[in-house]
mmCIF file of N, CA, C and O in Angstrom:
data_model
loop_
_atom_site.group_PDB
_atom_site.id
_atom_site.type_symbol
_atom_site.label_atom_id
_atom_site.label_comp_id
_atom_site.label_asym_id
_atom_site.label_seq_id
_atom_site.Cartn_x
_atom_site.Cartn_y
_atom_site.Cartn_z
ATOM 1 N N UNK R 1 -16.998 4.832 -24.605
ATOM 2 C CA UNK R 1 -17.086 5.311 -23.234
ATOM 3 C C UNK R 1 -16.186 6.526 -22.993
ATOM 4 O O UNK R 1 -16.591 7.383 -22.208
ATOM 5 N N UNK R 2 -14.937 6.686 -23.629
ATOM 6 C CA UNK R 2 -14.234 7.721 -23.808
ATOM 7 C C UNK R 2 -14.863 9.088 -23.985
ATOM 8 O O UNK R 2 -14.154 10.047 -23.681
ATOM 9 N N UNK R 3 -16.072 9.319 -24.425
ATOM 10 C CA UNK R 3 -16.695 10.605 -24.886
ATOM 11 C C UNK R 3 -17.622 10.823 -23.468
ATOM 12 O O UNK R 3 -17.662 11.881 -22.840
ATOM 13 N N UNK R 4 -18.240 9.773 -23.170
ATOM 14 C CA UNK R 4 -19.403 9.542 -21.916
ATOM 15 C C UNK R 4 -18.509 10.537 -20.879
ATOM 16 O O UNK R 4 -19.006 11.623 -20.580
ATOM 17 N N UNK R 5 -17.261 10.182 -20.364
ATOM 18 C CA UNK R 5 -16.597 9.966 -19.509
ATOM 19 C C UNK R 5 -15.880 11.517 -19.444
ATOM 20 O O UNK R 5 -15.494 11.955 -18.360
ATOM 21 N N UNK R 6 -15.736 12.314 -20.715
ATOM 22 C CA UNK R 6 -15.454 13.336 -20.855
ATOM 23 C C UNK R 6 -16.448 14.452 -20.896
ATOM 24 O O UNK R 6 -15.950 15.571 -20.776
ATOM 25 N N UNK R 7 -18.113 14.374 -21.079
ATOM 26 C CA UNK R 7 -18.644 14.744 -20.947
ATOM 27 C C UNK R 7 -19.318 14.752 -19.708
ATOM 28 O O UNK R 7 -19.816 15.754 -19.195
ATOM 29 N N UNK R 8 -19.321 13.541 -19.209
ATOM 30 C CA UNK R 8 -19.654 13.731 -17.908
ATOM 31 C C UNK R 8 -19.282 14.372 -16.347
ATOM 32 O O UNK R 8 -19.919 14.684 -15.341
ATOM 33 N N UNK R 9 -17.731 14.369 -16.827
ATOM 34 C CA UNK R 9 -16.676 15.129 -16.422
ATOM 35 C C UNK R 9 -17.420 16.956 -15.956
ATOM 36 O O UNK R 9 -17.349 17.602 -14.911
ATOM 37 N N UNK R 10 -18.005 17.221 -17.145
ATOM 38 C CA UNK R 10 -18.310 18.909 -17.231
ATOM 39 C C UNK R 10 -19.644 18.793 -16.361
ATOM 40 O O UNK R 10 -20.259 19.860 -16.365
ATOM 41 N N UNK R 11 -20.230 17.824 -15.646
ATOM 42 C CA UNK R 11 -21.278 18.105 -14.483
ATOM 43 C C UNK R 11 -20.904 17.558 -13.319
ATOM 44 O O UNK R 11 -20.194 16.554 -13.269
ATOM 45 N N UNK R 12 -21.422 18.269 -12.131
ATOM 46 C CA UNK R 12 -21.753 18.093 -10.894
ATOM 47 C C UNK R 12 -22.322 16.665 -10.493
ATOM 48 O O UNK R 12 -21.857 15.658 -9.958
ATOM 49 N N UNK R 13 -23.671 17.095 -11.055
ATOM 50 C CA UNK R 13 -25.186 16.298 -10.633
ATOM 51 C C UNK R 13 -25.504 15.480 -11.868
ATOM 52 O O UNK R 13 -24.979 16.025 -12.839
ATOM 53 N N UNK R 14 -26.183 14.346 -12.217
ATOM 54 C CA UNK R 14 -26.345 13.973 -13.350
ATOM 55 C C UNK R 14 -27.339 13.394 -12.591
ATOM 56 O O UNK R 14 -27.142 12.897 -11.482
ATOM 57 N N UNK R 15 -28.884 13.466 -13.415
ATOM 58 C CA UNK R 15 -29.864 13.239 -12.781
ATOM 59 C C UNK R 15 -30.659 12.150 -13.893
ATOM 60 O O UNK R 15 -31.059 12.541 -14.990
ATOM 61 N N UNK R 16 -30.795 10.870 -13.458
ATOM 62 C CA UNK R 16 -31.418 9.940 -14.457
ATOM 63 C C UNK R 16 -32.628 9.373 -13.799
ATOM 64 O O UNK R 16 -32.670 8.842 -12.690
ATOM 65 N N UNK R 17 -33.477 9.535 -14.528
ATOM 66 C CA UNK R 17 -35.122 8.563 -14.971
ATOM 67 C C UNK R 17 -35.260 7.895 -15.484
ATOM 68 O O UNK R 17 -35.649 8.098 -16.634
ATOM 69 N N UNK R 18 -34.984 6.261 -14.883
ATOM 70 C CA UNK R 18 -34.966 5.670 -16.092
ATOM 71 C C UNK R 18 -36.844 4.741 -15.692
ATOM 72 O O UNK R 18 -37.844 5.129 -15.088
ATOM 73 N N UNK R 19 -36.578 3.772 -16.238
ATOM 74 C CA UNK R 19 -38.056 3.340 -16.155
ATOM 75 C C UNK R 19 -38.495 2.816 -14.779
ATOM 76 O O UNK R 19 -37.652 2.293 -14.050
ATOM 77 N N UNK R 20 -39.796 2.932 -14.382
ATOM 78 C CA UNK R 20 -39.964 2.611 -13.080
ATOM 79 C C UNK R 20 -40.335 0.960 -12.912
ATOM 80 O O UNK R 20 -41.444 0.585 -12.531
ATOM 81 N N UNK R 21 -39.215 0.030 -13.261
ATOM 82 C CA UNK R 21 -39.661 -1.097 -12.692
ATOM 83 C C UNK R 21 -38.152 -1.690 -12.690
ATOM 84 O O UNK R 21 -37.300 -0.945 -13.174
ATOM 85 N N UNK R 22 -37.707 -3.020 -12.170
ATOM 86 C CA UNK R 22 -36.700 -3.500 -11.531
ATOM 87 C C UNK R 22 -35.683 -3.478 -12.632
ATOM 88 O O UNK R 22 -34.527 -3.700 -12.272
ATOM 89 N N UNK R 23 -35.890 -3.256 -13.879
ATOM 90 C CA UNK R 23 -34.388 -3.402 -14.516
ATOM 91 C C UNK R 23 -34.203 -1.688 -14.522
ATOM 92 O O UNK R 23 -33.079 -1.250 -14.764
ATOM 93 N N UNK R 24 -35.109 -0.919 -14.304
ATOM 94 C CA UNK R 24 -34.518 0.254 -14.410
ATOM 95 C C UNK R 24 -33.753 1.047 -12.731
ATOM 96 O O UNK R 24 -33.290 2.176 -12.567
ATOM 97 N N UNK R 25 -33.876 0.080 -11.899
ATOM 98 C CA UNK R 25 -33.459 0.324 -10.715
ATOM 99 C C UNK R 25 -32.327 -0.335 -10.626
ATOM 100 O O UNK R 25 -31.414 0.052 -9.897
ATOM 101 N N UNK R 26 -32.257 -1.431 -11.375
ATOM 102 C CA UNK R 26 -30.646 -2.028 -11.271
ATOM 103 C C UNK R 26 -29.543 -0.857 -12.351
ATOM 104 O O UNK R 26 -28.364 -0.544 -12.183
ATOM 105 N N UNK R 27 -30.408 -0.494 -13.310
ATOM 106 C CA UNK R 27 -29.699 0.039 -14.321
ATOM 107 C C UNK R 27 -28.878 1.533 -13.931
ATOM 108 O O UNK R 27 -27.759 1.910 -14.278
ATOM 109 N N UNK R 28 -29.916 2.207 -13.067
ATOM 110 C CA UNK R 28 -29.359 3.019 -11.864
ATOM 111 C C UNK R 28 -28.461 2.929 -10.942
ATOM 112 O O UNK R 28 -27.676 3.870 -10.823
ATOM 113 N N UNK R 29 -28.367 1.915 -10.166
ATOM 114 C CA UNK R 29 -27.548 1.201 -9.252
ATOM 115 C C UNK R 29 -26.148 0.812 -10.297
ATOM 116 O O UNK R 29 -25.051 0.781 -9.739
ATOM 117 N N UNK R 30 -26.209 0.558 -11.612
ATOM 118 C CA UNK R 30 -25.352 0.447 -12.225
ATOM 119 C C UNK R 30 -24.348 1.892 -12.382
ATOM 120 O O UNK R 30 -23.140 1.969 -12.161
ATOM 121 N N UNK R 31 -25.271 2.966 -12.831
ATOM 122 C CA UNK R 31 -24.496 3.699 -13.120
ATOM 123 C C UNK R 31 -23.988 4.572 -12.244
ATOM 124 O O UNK R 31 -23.190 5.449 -12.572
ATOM 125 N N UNK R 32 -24.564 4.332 -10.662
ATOM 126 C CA UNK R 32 -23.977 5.235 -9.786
ATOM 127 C C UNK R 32 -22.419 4.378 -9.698
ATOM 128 O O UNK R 32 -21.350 4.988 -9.743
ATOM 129 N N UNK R 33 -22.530 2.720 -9.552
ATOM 130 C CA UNK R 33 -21.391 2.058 -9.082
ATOM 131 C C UNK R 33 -20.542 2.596 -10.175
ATOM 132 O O UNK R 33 -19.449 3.047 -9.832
ATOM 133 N N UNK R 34 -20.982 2.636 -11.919
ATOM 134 C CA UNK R 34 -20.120 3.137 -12.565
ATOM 135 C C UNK R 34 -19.023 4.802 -12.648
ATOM 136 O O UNK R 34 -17.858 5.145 -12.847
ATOM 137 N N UNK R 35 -20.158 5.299 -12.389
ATOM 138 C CA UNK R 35 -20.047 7.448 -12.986
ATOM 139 C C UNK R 35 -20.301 7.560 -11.457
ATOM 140 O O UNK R 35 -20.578 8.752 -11.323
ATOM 141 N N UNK R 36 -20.365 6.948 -10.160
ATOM 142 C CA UNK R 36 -19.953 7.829 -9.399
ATOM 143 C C UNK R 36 -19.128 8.516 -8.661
ATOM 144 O O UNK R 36 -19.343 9.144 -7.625
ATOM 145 N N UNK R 37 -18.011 8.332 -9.357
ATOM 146 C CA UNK R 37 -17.012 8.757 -8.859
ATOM 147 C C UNK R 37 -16.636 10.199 -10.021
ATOM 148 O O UNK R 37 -15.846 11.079 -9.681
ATOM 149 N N UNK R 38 -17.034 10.205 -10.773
ATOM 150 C CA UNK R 38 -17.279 11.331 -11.749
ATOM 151 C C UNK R 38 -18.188 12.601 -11.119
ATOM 152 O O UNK R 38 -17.844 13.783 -11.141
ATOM 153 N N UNK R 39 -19.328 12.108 -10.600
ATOM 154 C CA UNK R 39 -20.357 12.937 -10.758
ATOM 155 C C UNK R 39 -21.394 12.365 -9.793
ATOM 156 O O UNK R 39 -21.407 11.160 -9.540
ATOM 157 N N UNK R 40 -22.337 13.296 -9.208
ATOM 158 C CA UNK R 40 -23.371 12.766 -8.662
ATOM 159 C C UNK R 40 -24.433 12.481 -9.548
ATOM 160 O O UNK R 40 -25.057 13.252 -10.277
ATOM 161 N N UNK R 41 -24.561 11.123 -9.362
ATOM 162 C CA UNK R 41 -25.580 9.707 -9.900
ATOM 163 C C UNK R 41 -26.968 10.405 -9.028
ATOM 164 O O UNK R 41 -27.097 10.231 -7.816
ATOM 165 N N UNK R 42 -27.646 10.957 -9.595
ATOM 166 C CA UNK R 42 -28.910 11.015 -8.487
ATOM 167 C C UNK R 42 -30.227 10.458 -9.186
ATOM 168 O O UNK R 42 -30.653 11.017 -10.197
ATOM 169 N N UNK R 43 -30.817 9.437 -8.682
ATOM 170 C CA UNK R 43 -31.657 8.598 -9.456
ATOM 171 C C UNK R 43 -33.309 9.296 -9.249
ATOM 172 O O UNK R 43 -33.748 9.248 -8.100
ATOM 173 N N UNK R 44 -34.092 9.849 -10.198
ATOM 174 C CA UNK R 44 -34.788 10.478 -10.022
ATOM 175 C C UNK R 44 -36.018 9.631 -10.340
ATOM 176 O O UNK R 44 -35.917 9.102 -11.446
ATOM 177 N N UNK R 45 -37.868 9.170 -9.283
ATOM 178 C CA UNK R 45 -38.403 8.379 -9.284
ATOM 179 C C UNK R 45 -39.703 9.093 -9.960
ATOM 180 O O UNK R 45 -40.119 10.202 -9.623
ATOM 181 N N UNK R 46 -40.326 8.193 -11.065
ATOM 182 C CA UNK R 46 -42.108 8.627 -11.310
ATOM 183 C C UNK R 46 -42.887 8.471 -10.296
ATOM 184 O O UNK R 46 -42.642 7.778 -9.309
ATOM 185 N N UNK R 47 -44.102 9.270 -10.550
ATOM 186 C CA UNK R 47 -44.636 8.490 -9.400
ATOM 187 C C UNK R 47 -45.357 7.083 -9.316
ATOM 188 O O UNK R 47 -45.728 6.615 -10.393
ATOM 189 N N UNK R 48 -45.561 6.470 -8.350
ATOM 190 C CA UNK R 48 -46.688 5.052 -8.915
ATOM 191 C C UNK R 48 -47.318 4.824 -9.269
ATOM 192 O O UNK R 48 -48.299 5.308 -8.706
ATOM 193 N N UNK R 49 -47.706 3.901 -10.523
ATOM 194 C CA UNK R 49 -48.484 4.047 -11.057
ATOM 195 C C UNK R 49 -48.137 4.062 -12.707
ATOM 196 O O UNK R 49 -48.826 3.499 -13.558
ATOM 197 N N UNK R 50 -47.313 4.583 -12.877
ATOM 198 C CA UNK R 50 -46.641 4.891 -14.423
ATOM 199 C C UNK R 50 -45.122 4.045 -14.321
ATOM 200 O O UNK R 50 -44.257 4.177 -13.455
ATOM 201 N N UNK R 51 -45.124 3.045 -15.643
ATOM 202 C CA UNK R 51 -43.615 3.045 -15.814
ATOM 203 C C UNK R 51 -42.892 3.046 -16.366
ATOM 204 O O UNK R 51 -42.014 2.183 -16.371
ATOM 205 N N UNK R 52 -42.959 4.208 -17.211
ATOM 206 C CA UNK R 52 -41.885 5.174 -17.798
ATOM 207 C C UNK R 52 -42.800 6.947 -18.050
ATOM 208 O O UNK R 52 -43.918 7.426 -17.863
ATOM 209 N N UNK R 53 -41.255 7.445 -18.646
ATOM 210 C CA UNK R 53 -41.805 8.632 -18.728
ATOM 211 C C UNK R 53 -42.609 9.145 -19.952
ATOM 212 O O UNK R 53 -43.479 10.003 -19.801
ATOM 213 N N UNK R 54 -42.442 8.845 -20.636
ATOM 214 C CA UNK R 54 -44.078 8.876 -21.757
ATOM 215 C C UNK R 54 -45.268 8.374 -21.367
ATOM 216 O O UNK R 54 -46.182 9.060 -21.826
ATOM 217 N N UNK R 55 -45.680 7.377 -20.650
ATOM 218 C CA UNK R 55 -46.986 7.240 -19.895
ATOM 219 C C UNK R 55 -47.129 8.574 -18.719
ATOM 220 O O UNK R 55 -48.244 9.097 -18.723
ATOM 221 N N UNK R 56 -46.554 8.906 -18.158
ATOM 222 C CA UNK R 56 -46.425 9.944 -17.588
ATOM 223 C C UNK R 56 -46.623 11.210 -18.147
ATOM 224 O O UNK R 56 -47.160 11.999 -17.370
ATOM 225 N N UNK R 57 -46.397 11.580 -19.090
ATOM 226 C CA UNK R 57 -46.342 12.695 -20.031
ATOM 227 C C UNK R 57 -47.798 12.596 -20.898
ATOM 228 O O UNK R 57 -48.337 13.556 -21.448
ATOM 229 N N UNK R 58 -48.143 11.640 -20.890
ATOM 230 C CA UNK R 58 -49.451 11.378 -22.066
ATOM 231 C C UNK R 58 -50.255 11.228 -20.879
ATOM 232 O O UNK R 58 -51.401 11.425 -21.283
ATOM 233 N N UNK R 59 -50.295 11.027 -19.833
ATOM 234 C CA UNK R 59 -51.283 11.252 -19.095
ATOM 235 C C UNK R 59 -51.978 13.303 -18.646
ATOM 236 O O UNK R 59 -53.011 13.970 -18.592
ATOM 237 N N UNK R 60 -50.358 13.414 -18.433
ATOM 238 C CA UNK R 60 -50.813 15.028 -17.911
ATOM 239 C C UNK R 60 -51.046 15.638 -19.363
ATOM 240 O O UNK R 60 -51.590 16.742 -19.377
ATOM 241 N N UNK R 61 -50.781 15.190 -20.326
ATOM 242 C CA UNK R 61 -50.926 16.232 -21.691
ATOM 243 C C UNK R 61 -52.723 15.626 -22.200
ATOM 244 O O UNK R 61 -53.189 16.105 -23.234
ATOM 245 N N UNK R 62 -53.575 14.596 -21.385
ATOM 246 C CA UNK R 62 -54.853 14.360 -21.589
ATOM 247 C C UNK R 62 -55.377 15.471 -20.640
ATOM 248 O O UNK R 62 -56.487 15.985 -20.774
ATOM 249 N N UNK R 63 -54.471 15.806 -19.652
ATOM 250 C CA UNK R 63 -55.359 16.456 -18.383
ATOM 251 C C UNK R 63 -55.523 17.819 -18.698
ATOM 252 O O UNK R 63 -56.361 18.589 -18.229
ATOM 253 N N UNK R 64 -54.432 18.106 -19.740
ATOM 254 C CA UNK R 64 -54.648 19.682 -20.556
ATOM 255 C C UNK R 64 -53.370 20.373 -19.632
ATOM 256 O O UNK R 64 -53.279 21.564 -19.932
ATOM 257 N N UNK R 65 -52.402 19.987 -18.643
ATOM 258 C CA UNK R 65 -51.784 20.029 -17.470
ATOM 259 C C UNK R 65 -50.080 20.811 -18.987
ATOM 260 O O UNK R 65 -49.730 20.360 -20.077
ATOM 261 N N UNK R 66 -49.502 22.212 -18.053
ATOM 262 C CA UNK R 66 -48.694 22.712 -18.731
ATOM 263 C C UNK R 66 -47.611 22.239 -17.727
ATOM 264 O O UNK R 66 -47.710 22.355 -16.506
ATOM 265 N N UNK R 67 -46.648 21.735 -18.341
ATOM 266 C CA UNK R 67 -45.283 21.248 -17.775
ATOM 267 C C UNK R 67 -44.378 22.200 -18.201
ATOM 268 O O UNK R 67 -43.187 22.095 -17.908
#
C-alpha cells in the first residue's frame, strides 16, 4: 500500500470503473472511504445494460463505433 499511497499522492482526481453490479459499488464506496482523503475518488458509471467494461467495448467495436 506504501507505493498506492505515493502514487496516488501525484493526482487530483482518480477516476474508477469498476464493474457495474453491487460488489463493484461497494468496492467504490470502499475506496473513496479509503483514498479519499488523498485524492478525489470519483466513481465513474457504464451505461445499463453492460456489466463491465469489455462488454461495453465489444459491443461498440461490433458497431464499427471509433472510441
Amino acid at each position: 500500500i506504501p507505493i498506492t499511497l505515493a502514487v496516488m499522492s501525484c493526482f487530483e482526481n482518480i477516476f474508477l470503473l469498476l464493474d457495474n453490479d453491487e460488489a463493484g459499488k461497494k468496492g467504490a464506496d470502499k475506496a473513496q472511504r479509503k483514498f479519499g482523503q488523498l485524492a478525489n475518488i470519483i466513481p465513474a458509471r457504464l451505461p445499463d445494460g453492460y456489466k463491465d467494461l469489455d462488454e461495453y467495448l465489444k459491443d461498440y467495436d461490433e458497431l464499427n463505433v471509433v472510441i
